[in-house]
Tab-separated table of C-alpha atoms in Angstrom:
chain	number	residue	atom	x	y	z
A	1	MET	CA	123.448	93.689	17.321
A	2	PHE	CA	119.874	92.896	18.120
A	3	SER	CA	118.368	90.651	20.634
A	4	LEU	CA	116.195	87.555	20.215
A	5	SER	CA	112.492	86.785	19.951
A	6	ARG	CA	111.502	87.809	16.561
A	7	ARG	CA	114.710	87.524	14.596
A	8	THR	CA	118.385	88.289	15.085
A	9	PHE	CA	120.752	90.145	12.874
A	10	THR	CA	124.498	90.447	13.306
A	11	LEU	CA	127.174	91.974	11.140
A	12	SER	CA	130.640	90.848	12.172
A	13	PHE	CA	132.949	93.558	10.926
A	14	ALA	CA	134.434	96.757	12.378
A	15	SER	CA	131.125	97.167	14.123
A	16	SER	CA	128.297	94.680	14.195
A	17	LEU	CA	124.562	94.547	14.610
A	18	ALA	CA	122.341	91.627	15.574
A	19	TYR	CA	118.552	91.500	15.775
A	20	VAL	CA	116.860	88.998	18.050
A	21	GLY	CA	113.278	88.553	19.135
A	22	PHE	CA	111.180	88.530	16.004
A	23	PRO	CA	107.810	86.770	16.045
A	24	LYS	CA	108.621	83.311	14.785
A	25	PHE	CA	108.630	83.406	10.986
A	26	GLY	CA	106.625	86.586	10.797
A	27	PHE	CA	103.898	86.132	13.399
A	28	ALA	CA	103.572	89.257	15.526
A	29	ASN	CA	104.310	89.093	19.236
A	30	ALA	CA	101.051	89.731	21.075
A	31	THR	CA	102.601	90.467	24.472
A	32	ASN	CA	103.166	93.889	26.017
A	33	GLN	CA	106.886	93.336	26.411
A	34	GLY	CA	109.210	96.260	25.859
A	35	LYS	CA	112.360	96.424	23.751
A	36	LEU	CA	115.954	96.034	24.876
A	37	VAL	CA	119.152	97.177	23.138
A	38	VAL	CA	122.614	96.211	24.379
A	39	ILE	CA	125.578	98.295	23.170
A	40	ILE	CA	128.782	96.309	23.716
A	41	LEU	CA	131.869	98.521	24.066
A	42	GLU	CA	134.864	96.256	23.514
A	43	GLY	CA	138.221	97.166	24.991
A	44	GLY	CA	137.159	98.683	28.307
A	45	LEU	CA	135.278	102.003	28.561
A	46	ASP	CA	137.088	104.575	30.715
A	47	GLY	CA	134.300	105.518	33.117
A	48	LEU	CA	136.319	108.372	34.601
A	49	ALA	CA	136.650	109.905	31.135
A	50	ALA	CA	133.028	109.332	30.121
A	51	VAL	CA	131.524	110.616	33.374
A	52	PRO	CA	134.277	112.336	35.394
A	53	PRO	CA	133.549	112.863	39.117
A	54	ILE	CA	134.580	116.518	39.077
A	55	GLY	CA	133.546	116.902	42.727
A	56	ASP	CA	136.182	114.432	43.896
A	57	PRO	CA	139.497	116.264	44.539
A	58	GLN	CA	141.423	113.042	43.902
A	59	LEU	CA	140.416	113.083	40.244
A	60	LEU	CA	142.574	116.093	39.403
A	61	GLU	CA	145.494	114.640	41.323
A	62	TYR	CA	145.349	111.319	39.492
A	63	ARG	CA	144.633	112.307	35.914
A	64	ARG	CA	145.127	115.999	35.265
A	65	LEU	CA	146.229	115.394	31.670
A	66	LEU	CA	143.275	113.117	30.878
A	67	LEU	CA	140.559	115.562	31.933
A	68	PRO	CA	138.704	117.420	29.156
A	69	GLU	CA	138.492	121.184	29.439
A	70	ASN	CA	134.960	121.234	28.041
A	71	ASN	CA	133.139	118.796	30.299
A	72	ILE	CA	129.358	119.095	30.432
A	73	LYS	CA	128.362	119.561	34.061
A	74	ILE	CA	125.334	117.534	35.132
A	75	GLY	CA	125.525	118.454	38.805
A	76	SER	CA	127.997	119.476	41.453
A	77	PHE	CA	129.791	116.120	41.514
A	78	PHE	CA	129.564	114.570	38.030
A	79	ALA	CA	130.044	115.787	34.473
A	80	LEU	CA	129.797	114.241	31.011
A	81	HIS	CA	132.537	114.107	28.426
A	82	PRO	CA	131.845	116.675	25.649
A	83	SER	CA	131.401	113.794	23.192
A	84	PHE	CA	127.992	113.085	24.778
A	85	SER	CA	126.176	116.148	23.442
A	86	GLY	CA	123.121	114.114	22.424
A	87	PHE	CA	123.055	111.887	25.486
A	88	VAL	CA	123.013	114.902	27.820
A	89	LYS	CA	119.832	116.125	26.106
A	90	MET	CA	118.244	112.764	26.898
A	91	LEU	CA	119.283	113.244	30.522
A	92	ALA	CA	117.551	116.615	30.526
A	93	LYS	CA	114.363	115.044	29.155
A	94	GLY	CA	114.189	112.294	31.764
A	95	GLU	CA	115.098	109.502	29.372
A	96	ALA	CA	118.687	108.628	30.280
A	97	SER	CA	120.546	107.431	33.366
A	98	ILE	CA	124.098	106.832	34.541
A	99	ILE	CA	125.345	104.001	36.756
A	100	HIS	CA	128.818	104.820	38.075
A	101	ALA	CA	131.521	102.876	39.911
A	102	THR	CA	130.078	99.669	38.503
A	103	SER	CA	131.305	96.503	36.829
A	104	PHE	CA	130.631	92.814	36.459
A	105	PRO	CA	132.382	91.003	39.346
A	106	TYR	CA	135.410	90.131	37.219
A	107	THR	CA	138.864	91.462	38.206
A	108	ARG	CA	141.508	89.637	36.152
A	109	ARG	CA	141.576	92.269	33.394
A	110	SER	CA	141.763	89.935	30.384
A	111	HIS	CA	139.809	91.092	27.330
A	112	PHE	CA	138.958	87.540	26.279
A	113	GLU	CA	137.816	86.480	29.731
A	114	GLY	CA	136.073	89.765	30.498
A	115	GLN	CA	134.107	89.818	27.253
A	116	ASN	CA	133.036	86.237	27.826
A	117	VAL	CA	131.916	87.079	31.366
A	118	VAL	CA	129.819	90.108	30.426
A	119	GLU	CA	128.116	88.244	27.567
A	120	SER	CA	127.599	84.904	29.300
A	121	GLY	CA	126.516	86.450	32.598
A	122	SER	CA	128.627	83.964	34.537
A	123	ILE	CA	131.280	85.226	36.932
A	124	ASN	CA	133.579	82.450	35.681
A	125	PRO	CA	134.782	82.792	32.073
A	126	PHE	CA	134.245	80.084	29.439
A	127	VAL	CA	131.859	78.044	31.579
A	128	GLU	CA	128.521	78.878	29.920
A	129	LYS	CA	127.589	78.215	26.293
A	130	THR	CA	124.599	80.575	26.455
A	131	GLY	CA	124.340	84.309	27.163
A	132	TRP	CA	122.299	86.220	29.729
A	133	LEU	CA	120.162	87.874	27.075
A	134	GLY	CA	119.515	84.555	25.337
A	135	ARG	CA	118.461	82.924	28.618
A	136	ALA	CA	116.226	85.881	29.417
A	137	MET	CA	114.558	85.573	26.035
A	138	ASP	CA	114.026	81.866	26.674
A	139	MET	CA	112.271	82.765	29.935
A	140	ALA	CA	110.138	85.372	28.200
A	141	GLY	CA	109.132	82.945	25.446
A	142	LEU	CA	110.993	84.911	22.782
A	143	SER	CA	112.389	82.735	20.047
A	144	GLY	CA	112.746	83.059	16.332
A	145	ARG	CA	115.224	83.824	13.622
A	146	ALA	CA	118.602	85.479	13.899
A	147	MET	CA	120.264	87.433	11.112
A	148	ALA	CA	123.941	86.873	11.835
A	149	LEU	CA	127.094	85.383	10.410
A	150	ASP	CA	128.056	84.325	13.907
A	151	MET	CA	125.560	84.318	16.753
A	152	PRO	CA	126.745	86.575	19.605
A	153	LEU	CA	127.275	84.648	22.826
A	154	LEU	CA	125.102	87.252	24.560
A	155	ALA	CA	122.077	86.217	22.472
A	156	ARG	CA	122.548	82.453	22.577
A	157	GLY	CA	119.880	80.618	24.525
A	158	ASN	CA	118.705	77.068	24.928
A	159	VAL	CA	116.157	77.438	22.115
A	160	LYS	CA	117.677	76.789	18.709
A	161	VAL	CA	117.604	79.911	16.550
A	162	ASP	CA	118.043	79.839	12.787
A	163	ASN	CA	120.394	82.436	11.320
A	164	PHE	CA	120.712	84.420	8.106
A	165	PHE	CA	123.546	86.713	6.957
A	166	PRO	CA	122.932	89.312	4.217
A	167	ALA	CA	125.765	89.153	1.703
A	168	ASN	CA	127.327	92.175	0.014
A	169	LEU	CA	128.052	90.425	-3.285
A	170	LYS	CA	126.973	91.341	-6.791
A	171	GLY	CA	123.611	89.774	-7.520
A	172	SER	CA	122.836	89.033	-3.876
A	173	PHE	CA	120.669	92.055	-3.109
A	174	ASP	CA	117.470	90.488	-4.426
A	175	PRO	CA	117.778	86.761	-3.738
A	176	THR	CA	115.320	84.426	-5.422
A	177	ILE	CA	113.769	81.356	-3.830
A	178	ASP	CA	113.009	79.682	-7.157
A	179	ILE	CA	116.105	77.463	-6.928
A	180	THR	CA	115.323	76.305	-3.404
A	181	ARG	CA	111.735	75.526	-4.372
A	182	SER	CA	112.916	73.498	-7.354
A	183	LEU	CA	115.392	71.572	-5.226
A	184	SER	CA	112.776	70.933	-2.556
A	185	SER	CA	110.400	69.595	-5.180
A	186	TYR	CA	113.142	67.428	-6.684
A	187	PHE	CA	113.987	65.708	-3.400
A	188	GLY	CA	110.322	65.329	-2.506
A	189	ASN	CA	109.354	63.524	0.687
A	190	ALA	CA	111.369	60.356	0.232
A	191	GLU	CA	112.652	59.050	3.571
A	192	ALA	CA	116.262	59.055	2.338
A	193	HIS	CA	116.024	62.719	1.384
A	194	LYS	CA	114.246	64.113	4.447
A	195	THR	CA	117.372	65.635	6.003
A	196	ILE	CA	118.364	67.301	2.729
A	197	LYS	CA	114.834	68.581	2.165
A	198	ARG	CA	114.663	70.065	5.677
A	199	SER	CA	117.895	71.960	5.014
A	200	ILE	CA	116.629	73.265	1.675
A	201	ASP	CA	113.310	74.302	3.210
A	202	GLY	CA	115.277	76.141	5.904
A	203	VAL	CA	117.198	78.064	3.248
A	204	GLU	CA	113.895	78.957	1.562
A	205	ARG	CA	112.549	80.409	4.816
A	206	LYS	CA	115.713	82.486	5.167
A	207	TYR	CA	115.183	84.062	1.763
A	208	GLN	CA	111.589	85.032	2.487
A	209	ASN	CA	111.590	88.772	3.237
A	210	ALA	CA	115.384	88.717	3.174
A	211	PRO	CA	116.932	91.930	4.569
A	212	LYS	CA	118.747	94.360	2.324
A	213	PHE	CA	122.425	94.985	2.884
A	214	PHE	CA	123.176	98.276	4.637
A	215	SER	CA	126.027	100.357	6.031
A	216	ARG	CA	128.209	98.908	8.782
A	217	ASP	CA	128.897	102.295	10.330
A	218	PRO	CA	127.768	101.882	13.977
A	219	ALA	CA	125.566	104.975	13.982
A	220	GLN	CA	123.853	103.815	10.795
A	221	LEU	CA	123.503	100.318	12.249
A	222	ALA	CA	121.730	101.890	15.213
A	223	LEU	CA	119.389	103.807	12.923
A	224	GLN	CA	118.611	100.619	10.995
A	225	ALA	CA	118.112	98.745	14.260
A	226	GLY	CA	115.641	101.323	15.498
A	227	LYS	CA	113.658	101.257	12.262
A	228	GLN	CA	113.408	97.470	12.331
A	229	MET	CA	112.428	97.414	15.997
A	230	ASN	CA	109.705	99.992	15.371
A	231	LYS	CA	107.882	97.575	13.052
A	232	ASP	CA	104.938	95.611	14.438
A	233	ASP	CA	106.682	92.363	13.515
A	234	GLY	CA	110.199	93.639	14.138
A	235	PRO	CA	112.754	92.477	16.699
A	236	VAL	CA	112.249	93.190	20.381
A	237	ALA	CA	115.961	93.211	21.165
A	238	ALA	CA	119.215	94.229	19.539
A	239	ILE	CA	122.949	94.089	20.108
A	240	ILE	CA	125.341	96.662	18.670
A	241	ARG	CA	129.042	96.032	19.045
A	242	VAL	CA	131.658	98.810	18.991
A	243	HIS	CA	135.423	98.215	19.225
A	244	ASP	CA	138.577	100.224	19.975
A	245	PHE	CA	138.182	101.348	23.588
A	246	ASP	CA	141.525	99.769	24.541
A	247	THR	CA	143.544	102.997	24.694
A	248	HIS	CA	146.934	102.033	26.138
A	249	ALA	CA	148.631	104.975	24.413
A	250	ASN	CA	147.672	108.535	23.468
A	251	GLN	CA	144.176	108.227	24.901
A	252	GLY	CA	143.526	111.959	24.727
A	253	ALA	CA	141.142	114.152	26.678
A	254	ASP	CA	138.797	116.423	24.686
A	255	SER	CA	139.913	114.620	21.528
A	256	GLY	CA	141.678	111.385	20.741
A	257	GLN	CA	140.738	107.743	20.265
A	258	HIS	CA	138.639	107.369	23.410
A	259	ALA	CA	136.814	110.633	22.727
A	260	ASP	CA	136.115	109.480	19.168
A	261	GLN	CA	134.663	106.176	20.361
A	262	MET	CA	132.527	107.886	23.014
A	263	ARG	CA	131.157	110.102	20.273
A	264	VAL	CA	130.208	106.942	18.405
A	265	VAL	CA	128.294	105.752	21.478
A	266	ASN	CA	126.543	109.124	21.669
A	267	ASP	CA	125.540	108.868	18.000
A	268	ILE	CA	124.259	105.327	18.556
A	269	PHE	CA	121.895	106.535	21.269
A	270	VAL	CA	120.747	109.467	19.119
A	271	ASN	CA	120.140	107.319	16.032
A	272	LEU	CA	118.415	104.588	18.019
A	273	LYS	CA	115.906	107.139	19.248
A	274	LYS	CA	115.446	108.509	15.736
A	275	GLY	CA	114.960	105.071	14.204
A	276	LEU	CA	112.654	103.776	16.932
A	277	GLY	CA	110.269	106.707	16.662
A	278	PRO	CA	107.258	106.062	18.918
A	279	SER	CA	108.772	102.737	20.052
A	280	TRP	CA	111.469	104.693	21.933
A	281	GLU	CA	108.952	105.108	24.756
A	282	ASN	CA	108.886	101.335	25.212
A	283	THR	CA	112.642	100.780	24.937
A	284	VAL	CA	115.694	100.723	27.187
A	285	ALA	CA	119.239	100.673	25.807
A	286	LEU	CA	122.323	100.052	27.933
A	287	THR	CA	126.070	99.898	27.423
A	288	LEU	CA	128.116	96.832	28.338
A	289	THR	CA	131.921	96.750	28.667
A	290	GLU	CA	134.313	94.160	30.082
A	291	PHE	CA	136.031	96.495	32.570
A	292	GLY	CA	137.175	100.068	33.133
A	293	ARG	CA	140.603	101.687	32.773
A	294	THR	CA	143.302	102.479	35.310
A	295	VAL	CA	142.821	105.671	37.320
A	296	ARG	CA	146.341	106.944	36.629
A	297	MET	CA	147.717	107.669	33.181
A	298	ASN	CA	150.510	105.324	32.097
A	299	GLY	CA	153.868	106.272	30.577
A	300	SER	CA	152.403	106.255	27.059
A	301	SER	CA	149.737	108.864	27.836
A	302	GLY	CA	147.112	106.153	27.923
A	303	THR	CA	145.431	103.910	30.463
A	304	ASP	CA	145.552	100.190	31.115
A	305	HIS	CA	142.965	97.535	31.954
A	306	GLY	CA	141.090	98.420	35.127
A	307	TYR	CA	138.000	97.498	37.123
A	308	GLY	CA	135.247	99.984	37.970
A	309	THR	CA	133.663	101.860	35.079
A	310	VAL	CA	130.344	103.469	34.111
A	311	GLY	CA	127.130	102.226	32.508
A	312	LEU	CA	124.956	104.447	30.300
A	313	LEU	CA	121.223	103.811	29.895
A	314	ALA	CA	118.647	105.546	27.718
A	315	GLY	CA	115.067	105.044	26.567
A	316	GLY	CA	111.512	105.941	27.399
A	317	LEU	CA	111.095	102.909	29.648
A	318	LEU	CA	113.284	104.593	32.264
A	319	GLY	CA	110.603	107.145	33.072
A	320	LYS	CA	113.148	109.444	34.735
A	321	SER	CA	116.808	110.418	34.621
A	322	SER	CA	119.205	109.644	37.429
A	323	VAL	CA	122.816	109.127	38.385
A	324	LEU	CA	123.068	106.024	40.535
A	325	ALA	CA	126.358	105.683	42.412
A	326	ASP	CA	127.695	104.544	45.752
A	327	TRP	CA	130.859	106.551	45.256
A	328	PRO	CA	134.026	104.871	46.578
A	329	ASP	CA	136.911	106.568	48.358
A	330	MET	CA	139.363	107.297	45.526
A	331	LYS	CA	142.211	107.416	48.020
A	332	LYS	CA	141.700	103.666	48.376
A	333	LEU	CA	141.918	102.316	44.855
A	334	PHE	CA	141.228	98.696	44.033
A	335	GLU	CA	144.597	96.904	44.161
A	336	GLY	CA	146.191	100.354	44.324
A	337	ARG	CA	145.310	101.218	40.695
A	338	ASP	CA	141.619	100.996	39.782
A	339	LEU	CA	138.317	102.609	40.619
A	340	ARG	CA	136.424	100.298	42.937
A	341	SER	CA	133.139	98.819	41.756
A	342	THR	CA	130.367	99.333	44.306
A	343	ILE	CA	127.407	98.333	42.103
A	344	ASP	CA	127.220	94.904	40.475
A	345	TYR	CA	126.394	95.621	36.843
A	346	ARG	CA	124.626	92.275	36.599
A	347	ALA	CA	121.941	93.873	38.779
A	348	VAL	CA	121.593	96.680	36.216
A	349	CYS	CA	121.215	94.156	33.381
A	350	ALA	CA	118.688	92.229	35.493
A	351	ALA	CA	116.675	95.410	36.071
A	352	CYS	CA	116.531	96.099	32.327
A	353	ILE	CA	115.413	92.524	31.638
A	354	GLU	CA	112.800	92.748	34.371
A	355	ARG	CA	111.333	95.976	32.984
A	356	ALA	CA	111.559	95.177	29.266
A	357	PHE	CA	110.503	91.528	29.314
A	358	LEU	CA	108.158	91.716	32.340
A	359	LEU	CA	109.980	88.975	34.228
A	360	ASP	CA	110.327	88.406	37.967
A	361	HIS	CA	113.610	89.542	39.497
A	362	LYS	CA	114.071	86.406	41.590
A	363	ALA	CA	113.699	84.244	38.499
A	364	ILE	CA	116.146	86.428	36.573
A	365	ALA	CA	118.675	86.295	39.398
A	366	SER	CA	118.517	82.504	39.673
A	367	LYS	CA	117.981	81.384	36.088
A	368	VAL	CA	119.688	84.101	34.060
A	369	PHE	CA	122.623	85.109	36.288
A	370	PHE	CA	122.759	81.992	38.503
A	371	ASP	CA	122.915	84.141	41.650
A	372	PRO	CA	119.746	84.101	43.799
A	373	ASN	CA	121.300	86.807	46.001
A	374	LEU	CA	121.689	89.297	43.151
A	375	LYS	CA	120.357	92.623	44.399
A	376	LYS	CA	117.126	94.011	42.950
A	377	ILE	CA	117.613	97.654	41.882
A	378	SER	CA	114.920	98.087	39.224
A	379	ASP	CA	113.005	100.479	41.498
A	380	GLN	CA	116.062	102.735	41.630
A	381	ILE	CA	116.453	102.825	37.848
A	382	PHE	CA	112.866	102.757	36.564
A	383	VAL	CA	109.844	104.734	37.731
């Protein structure tokens, strides 16, 4: 999915994409704001599988059968799952970072509640009708048109955003605005027809420069997202949604469902960079997931809903690569089962907003995340 300010585009299928942040109805954004991509990983990313702490002796004790044999070492303490072959190259080039033992401050382990929390930015589920990215775009003065069948909660703000969904039906690839123009002319400006005419005029605007239908494969969505964001009048933000991280059974180690989905995330980062071209230098992309997985493997060779997980960031805006972690004692698991979270992931999201949209941290903390005490960590993530 994409973010908001120029336009927004969402595809609500196996994976989805939403653009937000186009210049309103085609007028270019004259600010020096950067670009922000949020990759939502639904189901709960296993942070200990994605970035295993190989230097912690407890890891082998807890999950011997869930550890890949071909981990990519990135230091003496951490490694990357072999699925991240492209992401590790970004680390080597100073354009990717890892935030470990992190999570939103939500601990009830419900998918529905957790996904609402990480998109709304509120620590209490189903309280807010807007999302943290939408509120940030409001603050940054980014409004416009969204291309989506359903507007992601993450991108909803207080500024009304029109939406458009590209159909995949015969005859819909090259829509014509002749009918809407005829209808608009027919209803004219009569007082009784003003509401109808406004609706018809809105449809006409949607069909101007209507997007072509494209693949819903997440890696191809990322490539398309990057290409659109690289345009002078393209979106400044995007949201890409990936499912199937809820691996209660047969999770696997080097291969398996979780490994397959992590490879998808890797390909998203790689294709984003390819599609963005020179705009990659002015972009930061980050993953977002509702919670982690249990430290121990369950009886079905899988893992259950947990707490602490990992966040992956990439993009030229970072200016350096780093692994940020206040590593917890794994002998003292959260509620006896989960990795503890020692970094509030809201602070990571706030740092990305601050750097991409050139906003003040205190304002972000208070008006976007409703927590004036939210820690500022942008200096630890960005040069």
